[in-house]
Structure formats: C-alpha cells, structure tokens
mmCIF file of C-alpha atoms in Angstrom:
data_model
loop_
_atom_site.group_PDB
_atom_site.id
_atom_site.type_symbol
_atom_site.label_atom_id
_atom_site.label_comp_id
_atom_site.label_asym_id
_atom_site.label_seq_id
_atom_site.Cartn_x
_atom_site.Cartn_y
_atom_site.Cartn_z
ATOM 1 C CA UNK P 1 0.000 0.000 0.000
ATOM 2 C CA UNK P 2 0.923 3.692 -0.573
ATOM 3 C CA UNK P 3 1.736 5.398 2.471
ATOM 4 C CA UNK P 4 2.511 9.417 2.612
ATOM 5 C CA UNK P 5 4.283 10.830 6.036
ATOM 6 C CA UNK P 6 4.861 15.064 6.968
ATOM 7 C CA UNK P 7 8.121 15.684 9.368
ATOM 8 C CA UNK P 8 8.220 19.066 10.825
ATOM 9 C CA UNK P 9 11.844 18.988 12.353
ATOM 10 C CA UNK P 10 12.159 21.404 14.986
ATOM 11 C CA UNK P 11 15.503 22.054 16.416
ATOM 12 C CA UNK P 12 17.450 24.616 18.978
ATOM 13 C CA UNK P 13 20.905 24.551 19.066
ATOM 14 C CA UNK P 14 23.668 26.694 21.650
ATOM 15 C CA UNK P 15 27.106 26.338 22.481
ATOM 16 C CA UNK P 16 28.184 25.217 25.882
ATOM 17 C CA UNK P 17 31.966 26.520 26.206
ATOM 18 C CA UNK P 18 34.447 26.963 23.260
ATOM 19 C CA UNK P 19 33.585 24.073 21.122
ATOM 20 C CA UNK P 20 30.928 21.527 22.875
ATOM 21 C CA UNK P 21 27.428 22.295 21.554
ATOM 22 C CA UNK P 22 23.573 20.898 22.844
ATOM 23 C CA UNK P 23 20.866 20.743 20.314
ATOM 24 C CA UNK P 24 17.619 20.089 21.419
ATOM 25 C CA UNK P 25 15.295 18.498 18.805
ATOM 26 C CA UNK P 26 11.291 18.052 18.665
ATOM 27 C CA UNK P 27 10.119 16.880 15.604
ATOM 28 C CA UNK P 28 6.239 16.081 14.783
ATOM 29 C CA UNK P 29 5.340 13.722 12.060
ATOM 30 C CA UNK P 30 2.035 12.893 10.837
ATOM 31 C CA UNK P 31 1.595 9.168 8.423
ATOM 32 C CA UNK P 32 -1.012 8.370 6.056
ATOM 33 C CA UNK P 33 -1.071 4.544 4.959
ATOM 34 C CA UNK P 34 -4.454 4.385 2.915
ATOM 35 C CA UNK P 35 -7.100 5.958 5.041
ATOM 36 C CA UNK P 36 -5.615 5.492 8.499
ATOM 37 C CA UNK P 37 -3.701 8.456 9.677
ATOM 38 C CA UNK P 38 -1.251 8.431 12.966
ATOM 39 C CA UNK P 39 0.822 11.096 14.614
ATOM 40 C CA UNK P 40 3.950 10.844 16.442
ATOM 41 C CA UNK P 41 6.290 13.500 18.632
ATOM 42 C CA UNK P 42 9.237 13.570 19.790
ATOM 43 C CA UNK P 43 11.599 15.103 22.347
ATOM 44 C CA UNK P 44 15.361 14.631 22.197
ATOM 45 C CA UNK P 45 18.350 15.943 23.674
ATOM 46 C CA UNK P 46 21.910 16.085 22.478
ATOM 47 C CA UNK P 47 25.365 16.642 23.291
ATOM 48 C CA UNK P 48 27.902 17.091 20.363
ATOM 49 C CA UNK P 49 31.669 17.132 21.622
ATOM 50 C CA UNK P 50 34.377 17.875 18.201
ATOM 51 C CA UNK P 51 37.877 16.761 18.291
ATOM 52 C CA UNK P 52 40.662 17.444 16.027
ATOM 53 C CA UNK P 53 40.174 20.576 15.175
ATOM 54 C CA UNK P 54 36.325 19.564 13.898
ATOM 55 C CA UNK P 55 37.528 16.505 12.245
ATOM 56 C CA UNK P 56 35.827 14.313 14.223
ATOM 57 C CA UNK P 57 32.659 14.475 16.235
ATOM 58 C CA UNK P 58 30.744 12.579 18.923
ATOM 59 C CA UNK P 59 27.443 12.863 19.744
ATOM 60 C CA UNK P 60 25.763 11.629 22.648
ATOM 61 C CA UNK P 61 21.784 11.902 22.983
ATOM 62 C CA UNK P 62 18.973 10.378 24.527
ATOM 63 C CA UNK P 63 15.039 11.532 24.063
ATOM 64 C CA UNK P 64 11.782 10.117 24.275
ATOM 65 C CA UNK P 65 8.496 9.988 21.108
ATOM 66 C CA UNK P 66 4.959 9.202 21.464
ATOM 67 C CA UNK P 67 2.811 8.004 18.634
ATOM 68 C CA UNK P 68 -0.977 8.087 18.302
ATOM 69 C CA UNK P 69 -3.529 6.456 15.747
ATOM 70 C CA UNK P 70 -7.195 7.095 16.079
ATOM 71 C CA UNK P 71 -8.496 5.587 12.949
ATOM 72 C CA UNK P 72 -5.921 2.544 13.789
ATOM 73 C CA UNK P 73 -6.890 2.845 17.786
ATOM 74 C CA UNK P 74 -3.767 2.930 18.777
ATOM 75 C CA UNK P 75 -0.632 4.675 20.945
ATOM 76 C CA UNK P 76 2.839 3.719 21.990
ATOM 77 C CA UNK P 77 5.677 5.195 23.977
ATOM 78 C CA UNK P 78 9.623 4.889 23.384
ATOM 79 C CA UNK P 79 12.252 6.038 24.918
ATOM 80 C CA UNK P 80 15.683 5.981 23.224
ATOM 81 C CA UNK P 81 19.551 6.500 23.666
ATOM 82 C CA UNK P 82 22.647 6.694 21.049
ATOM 83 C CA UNK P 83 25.799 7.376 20.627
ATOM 84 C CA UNK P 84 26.973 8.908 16.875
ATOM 85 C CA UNK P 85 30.159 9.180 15.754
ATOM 86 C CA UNK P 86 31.175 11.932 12.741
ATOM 87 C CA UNK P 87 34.618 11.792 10.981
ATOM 88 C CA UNK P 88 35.978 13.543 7.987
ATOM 89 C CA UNK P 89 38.845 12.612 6.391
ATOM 90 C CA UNK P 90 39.216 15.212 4.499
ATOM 91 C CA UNK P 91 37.821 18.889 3.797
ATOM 92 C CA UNK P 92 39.542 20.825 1.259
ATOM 93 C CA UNK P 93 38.498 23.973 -0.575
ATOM 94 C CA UNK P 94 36.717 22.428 -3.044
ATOM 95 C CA UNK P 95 35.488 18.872 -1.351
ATOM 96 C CA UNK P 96 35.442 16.669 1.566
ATOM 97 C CA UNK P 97 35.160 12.897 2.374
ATOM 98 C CA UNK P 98 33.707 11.412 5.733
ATOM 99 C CA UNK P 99 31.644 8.725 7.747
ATOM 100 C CA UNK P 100 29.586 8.310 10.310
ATOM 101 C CA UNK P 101 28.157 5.950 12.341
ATOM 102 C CA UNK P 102 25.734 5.049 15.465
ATOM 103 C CA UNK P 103 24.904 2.659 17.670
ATOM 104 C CA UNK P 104 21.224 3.249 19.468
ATOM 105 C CA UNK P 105 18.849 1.465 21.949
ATOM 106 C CA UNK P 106 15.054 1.991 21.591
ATOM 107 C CA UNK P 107 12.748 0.246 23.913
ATOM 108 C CA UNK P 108 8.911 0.712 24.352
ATOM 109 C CA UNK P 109 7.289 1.671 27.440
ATOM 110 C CA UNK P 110 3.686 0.938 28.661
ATOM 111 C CA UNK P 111 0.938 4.199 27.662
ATOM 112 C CA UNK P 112 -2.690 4.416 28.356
ATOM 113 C CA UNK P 113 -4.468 6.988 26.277
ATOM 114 C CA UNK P 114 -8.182 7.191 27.541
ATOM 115 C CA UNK P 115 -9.825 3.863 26.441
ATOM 116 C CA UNK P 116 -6.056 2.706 24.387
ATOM 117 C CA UNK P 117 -3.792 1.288 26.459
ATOM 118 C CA UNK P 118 -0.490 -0.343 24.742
ATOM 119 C CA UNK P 119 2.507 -2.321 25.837
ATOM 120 C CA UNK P 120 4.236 -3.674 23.020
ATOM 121 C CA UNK P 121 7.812 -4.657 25.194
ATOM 122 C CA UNK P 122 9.730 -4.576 22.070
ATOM 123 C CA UNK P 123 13.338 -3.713 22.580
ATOM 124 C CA UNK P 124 15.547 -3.252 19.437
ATOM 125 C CA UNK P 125 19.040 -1.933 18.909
ATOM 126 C CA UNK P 126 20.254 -0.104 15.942
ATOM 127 C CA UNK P 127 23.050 0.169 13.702
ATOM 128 C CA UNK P 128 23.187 2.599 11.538
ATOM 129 C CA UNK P 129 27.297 3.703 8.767
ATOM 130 C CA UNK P 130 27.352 5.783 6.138
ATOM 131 C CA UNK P 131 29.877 7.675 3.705
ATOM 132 C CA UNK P 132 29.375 11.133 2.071
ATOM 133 C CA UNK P 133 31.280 13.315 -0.307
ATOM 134 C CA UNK P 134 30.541 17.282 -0.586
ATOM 135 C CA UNK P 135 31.443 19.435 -3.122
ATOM 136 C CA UNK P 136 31.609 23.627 -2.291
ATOM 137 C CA UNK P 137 30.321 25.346 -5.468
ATOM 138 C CA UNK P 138 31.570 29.321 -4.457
ATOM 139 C CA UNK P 139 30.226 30.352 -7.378
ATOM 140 C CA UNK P 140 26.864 29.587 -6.183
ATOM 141 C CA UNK P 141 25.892 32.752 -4.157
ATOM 142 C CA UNK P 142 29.686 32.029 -2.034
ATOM 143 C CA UNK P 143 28.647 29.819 0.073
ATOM 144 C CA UNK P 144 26.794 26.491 -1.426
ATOM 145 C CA UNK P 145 27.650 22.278 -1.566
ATOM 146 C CA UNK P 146 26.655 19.903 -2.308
ATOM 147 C CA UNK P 147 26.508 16.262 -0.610
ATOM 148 C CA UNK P 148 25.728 12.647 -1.595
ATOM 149 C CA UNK P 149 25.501 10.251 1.037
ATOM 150 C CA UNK P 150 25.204 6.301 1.334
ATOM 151 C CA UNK P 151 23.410 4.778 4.649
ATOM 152 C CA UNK P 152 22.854 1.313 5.697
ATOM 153 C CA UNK P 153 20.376 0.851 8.577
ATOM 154 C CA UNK P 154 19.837 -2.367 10.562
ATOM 155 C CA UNK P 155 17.805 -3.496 13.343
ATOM 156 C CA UNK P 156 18.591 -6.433 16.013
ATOM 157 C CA UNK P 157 16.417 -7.744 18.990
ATOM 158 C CA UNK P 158 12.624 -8.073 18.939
ATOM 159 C CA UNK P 159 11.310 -8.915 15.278
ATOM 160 C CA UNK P 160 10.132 -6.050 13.391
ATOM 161 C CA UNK P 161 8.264 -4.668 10.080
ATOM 162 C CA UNK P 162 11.930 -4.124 8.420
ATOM 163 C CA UNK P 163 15.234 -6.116 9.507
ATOM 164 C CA UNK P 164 17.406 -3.303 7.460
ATOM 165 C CA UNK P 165 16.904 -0.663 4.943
ATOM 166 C CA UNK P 166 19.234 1.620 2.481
ATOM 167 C CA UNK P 167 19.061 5.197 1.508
ATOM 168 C CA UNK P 168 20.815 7.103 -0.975
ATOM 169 C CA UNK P 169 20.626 10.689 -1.227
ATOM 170 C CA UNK P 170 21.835 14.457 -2.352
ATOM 171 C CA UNK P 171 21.061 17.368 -0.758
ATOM 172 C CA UNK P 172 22.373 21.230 -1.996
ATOM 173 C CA UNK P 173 22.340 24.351 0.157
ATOM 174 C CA UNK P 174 24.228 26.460 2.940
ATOM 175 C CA UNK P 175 27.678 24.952 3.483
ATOM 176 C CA UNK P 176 27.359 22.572 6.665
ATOM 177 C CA UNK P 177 30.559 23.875 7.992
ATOM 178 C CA UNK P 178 29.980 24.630 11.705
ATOM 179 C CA UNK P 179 29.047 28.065 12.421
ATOM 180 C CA UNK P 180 28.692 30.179 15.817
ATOM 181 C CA UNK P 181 25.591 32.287 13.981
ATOM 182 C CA UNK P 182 23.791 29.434 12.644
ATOM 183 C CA UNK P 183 21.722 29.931 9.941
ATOM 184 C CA UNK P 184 21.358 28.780 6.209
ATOM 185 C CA UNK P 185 18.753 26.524 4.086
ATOM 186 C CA UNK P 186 19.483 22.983 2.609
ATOM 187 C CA UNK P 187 17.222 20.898 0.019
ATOM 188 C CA UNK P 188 17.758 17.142 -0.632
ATOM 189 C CA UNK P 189 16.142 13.960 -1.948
ATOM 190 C CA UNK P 190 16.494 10.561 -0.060
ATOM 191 C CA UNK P 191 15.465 7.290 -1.772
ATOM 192 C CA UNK P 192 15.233 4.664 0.646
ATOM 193 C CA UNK P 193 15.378 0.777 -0.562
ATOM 194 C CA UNK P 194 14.210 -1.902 1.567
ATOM 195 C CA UNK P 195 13.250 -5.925 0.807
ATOM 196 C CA UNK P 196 9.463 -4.881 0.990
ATOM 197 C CA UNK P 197 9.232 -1.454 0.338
ATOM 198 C CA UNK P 198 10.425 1.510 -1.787
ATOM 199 C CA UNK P 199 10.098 5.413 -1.053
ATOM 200 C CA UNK P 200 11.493 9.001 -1.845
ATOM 201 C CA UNK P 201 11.397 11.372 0.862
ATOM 202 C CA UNK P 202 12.080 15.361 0.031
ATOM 203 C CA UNK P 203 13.863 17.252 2.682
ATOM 204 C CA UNK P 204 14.022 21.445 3.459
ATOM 205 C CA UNK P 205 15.469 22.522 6.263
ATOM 206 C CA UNK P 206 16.270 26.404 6.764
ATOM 207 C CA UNK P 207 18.013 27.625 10.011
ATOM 208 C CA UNK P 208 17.781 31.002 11.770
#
C-alpha cells in the first residue's frame, strides 16, 4: 500500500563553552497509509563534543516519542539512547570525504491513552554507517555544496516490520561547515530501498 508521512523537524541549538554544543530536537510527524492516519512526537536531547580541530565528532543523545492512531486505535511510547560518531577525512576547498556511524537502543514503554492502552515490550538496537562526499560550489551565491551520502540501517532484537533498509541521497544548500551564527537553508532527496518497500522522501530545512 501507498503510504505518505509530513516531518516538521524542529531544532534549537547553543554552544556550551568553546567548542561543545547541545541541540535540542522536537520533531512532529504525521503518516497516512491508505485511510488510516497516525501522529507521532518527539523530544530529544543532544550533546555534540568535536575533536581534532572539527575533524571528528561525537554525539551523545537520549530523548523520548509518542505516537498516536485514532483511525488505527492505537498509541505507543519509546524512549531511546545513542551514541553517533562523525569523521571527515578530508575537507579541502573544493570537497570533503567522511563517515559516520551510530549505535542506538530503543525500547517501548507501557501508555494508556483514555480507552487505548499499549505495551508492546519490544526492545531493538540499531546500527546505523554511512559515507558522504561534498562538493563547495563558491560560485553559487559564495557559500553552497553539495553532498551525496550512502546509509545502511539495521535493526537487532525483537522482530520487526523491516530487519534493514538503504538510503541514498543528495542534498544542496548552505555549506554545513559549523558556524557560531547558525543559519542557512538545505534541500535534498532521499530514496530509501528496503526488501518490501520503496520510497522518496524530500527534505528542506532552513536555520535562523
């Protein structure tokens, strides 16, 4: 079946000293897979610490999302905690080469919404490497890449919808150098290849 899903990523970021940084993130998503609809929020927290010079990062977060179907009468908790690491290999003038990778534990907890009540106890860990390569096009307005990425995602512990999935993307906006002022606006495309599904996803993101 077709299904069609809305992310509204909200995000507030600060730095804490010279270089460490928390972001707080609260995205709301609403799904549509033929004519049930469900709605899901989340609340996470995160804790980015660079070494070398920026070179490499590690981030440290932990949050919690709630999901809600009426037309499926449904509702679940989770609460999560990962650890990512970000490394570039190189950043030159003109392009850069990295990875990343993360390790994450998501586990259901027990939610009673009215007449739903829901406790799955599924427990799942998650492993998630990729590569990407930007290229900086300064004759683009000065400051513009571009980045194409390769993820593999896979899932271990209680059985689930999808064992693993793949997604290969671009995206083409504001350089993603760190900045102390923020800002900038990035547009990408994601397709994402699984063993039962398919999908594109189209992302914006502008900062401020």
């Amino acid at each position: 079946e077709d299904a069609t899903s809305f992310t509204l990523p909200l995000s507030l970021g600060f730095d804490v000293g010279r270089s460490s940084r928390l972001v707080f993130t609260a995205p709301l998503s609403y799904y549509r897979v033929a004519n049930a609809k469900s709605y899901n929020a989340r609340l996470n927290l995160a804790w980015q610490i660079p070494f070398f010079s920026e070179a490499w990062y590690l981030t440290l977060s932990m949050g919690s999302g709630a999901a809600a179907s009426p037309d499926l009468g449904g509702a679940g908790l989770m609460l999560a905690g990962s650890v990512t690491n970000h490394f570039r290999f190189f950043r030159g003038k003109s392009f850069g080469f990295g990875l990343g990778s993360m390790v994450g534990q998501y586990q259901t907890q027990k939610l009673k919404v009215g007449d739903l009540e829901s406790d799955p106890q599924i427990k799942n860990t998650v492993l998630r490497n990729g590569l990407f390569f930007s290229i900086n096009h300064p004759f683009l307005f000065g400051d513009v890449a571009s980045e194409f990425f390769i993820v593999d995602t896979r899932f271990s512990g209680d059985q689930l919808f999808l064992e693993s999935y793949h997604e290969f993307g671009i995206s083409m906006g504001s350089s993603k150098v760190r900045k102390k002022d923020g800002g900038g606006t990035r547009l990408g495309l994601t397709y994402l290849l699984a063993d039962t599904m398919t999908g594109f996803t189209l992302n914006f993101g502008f900062g401020f």
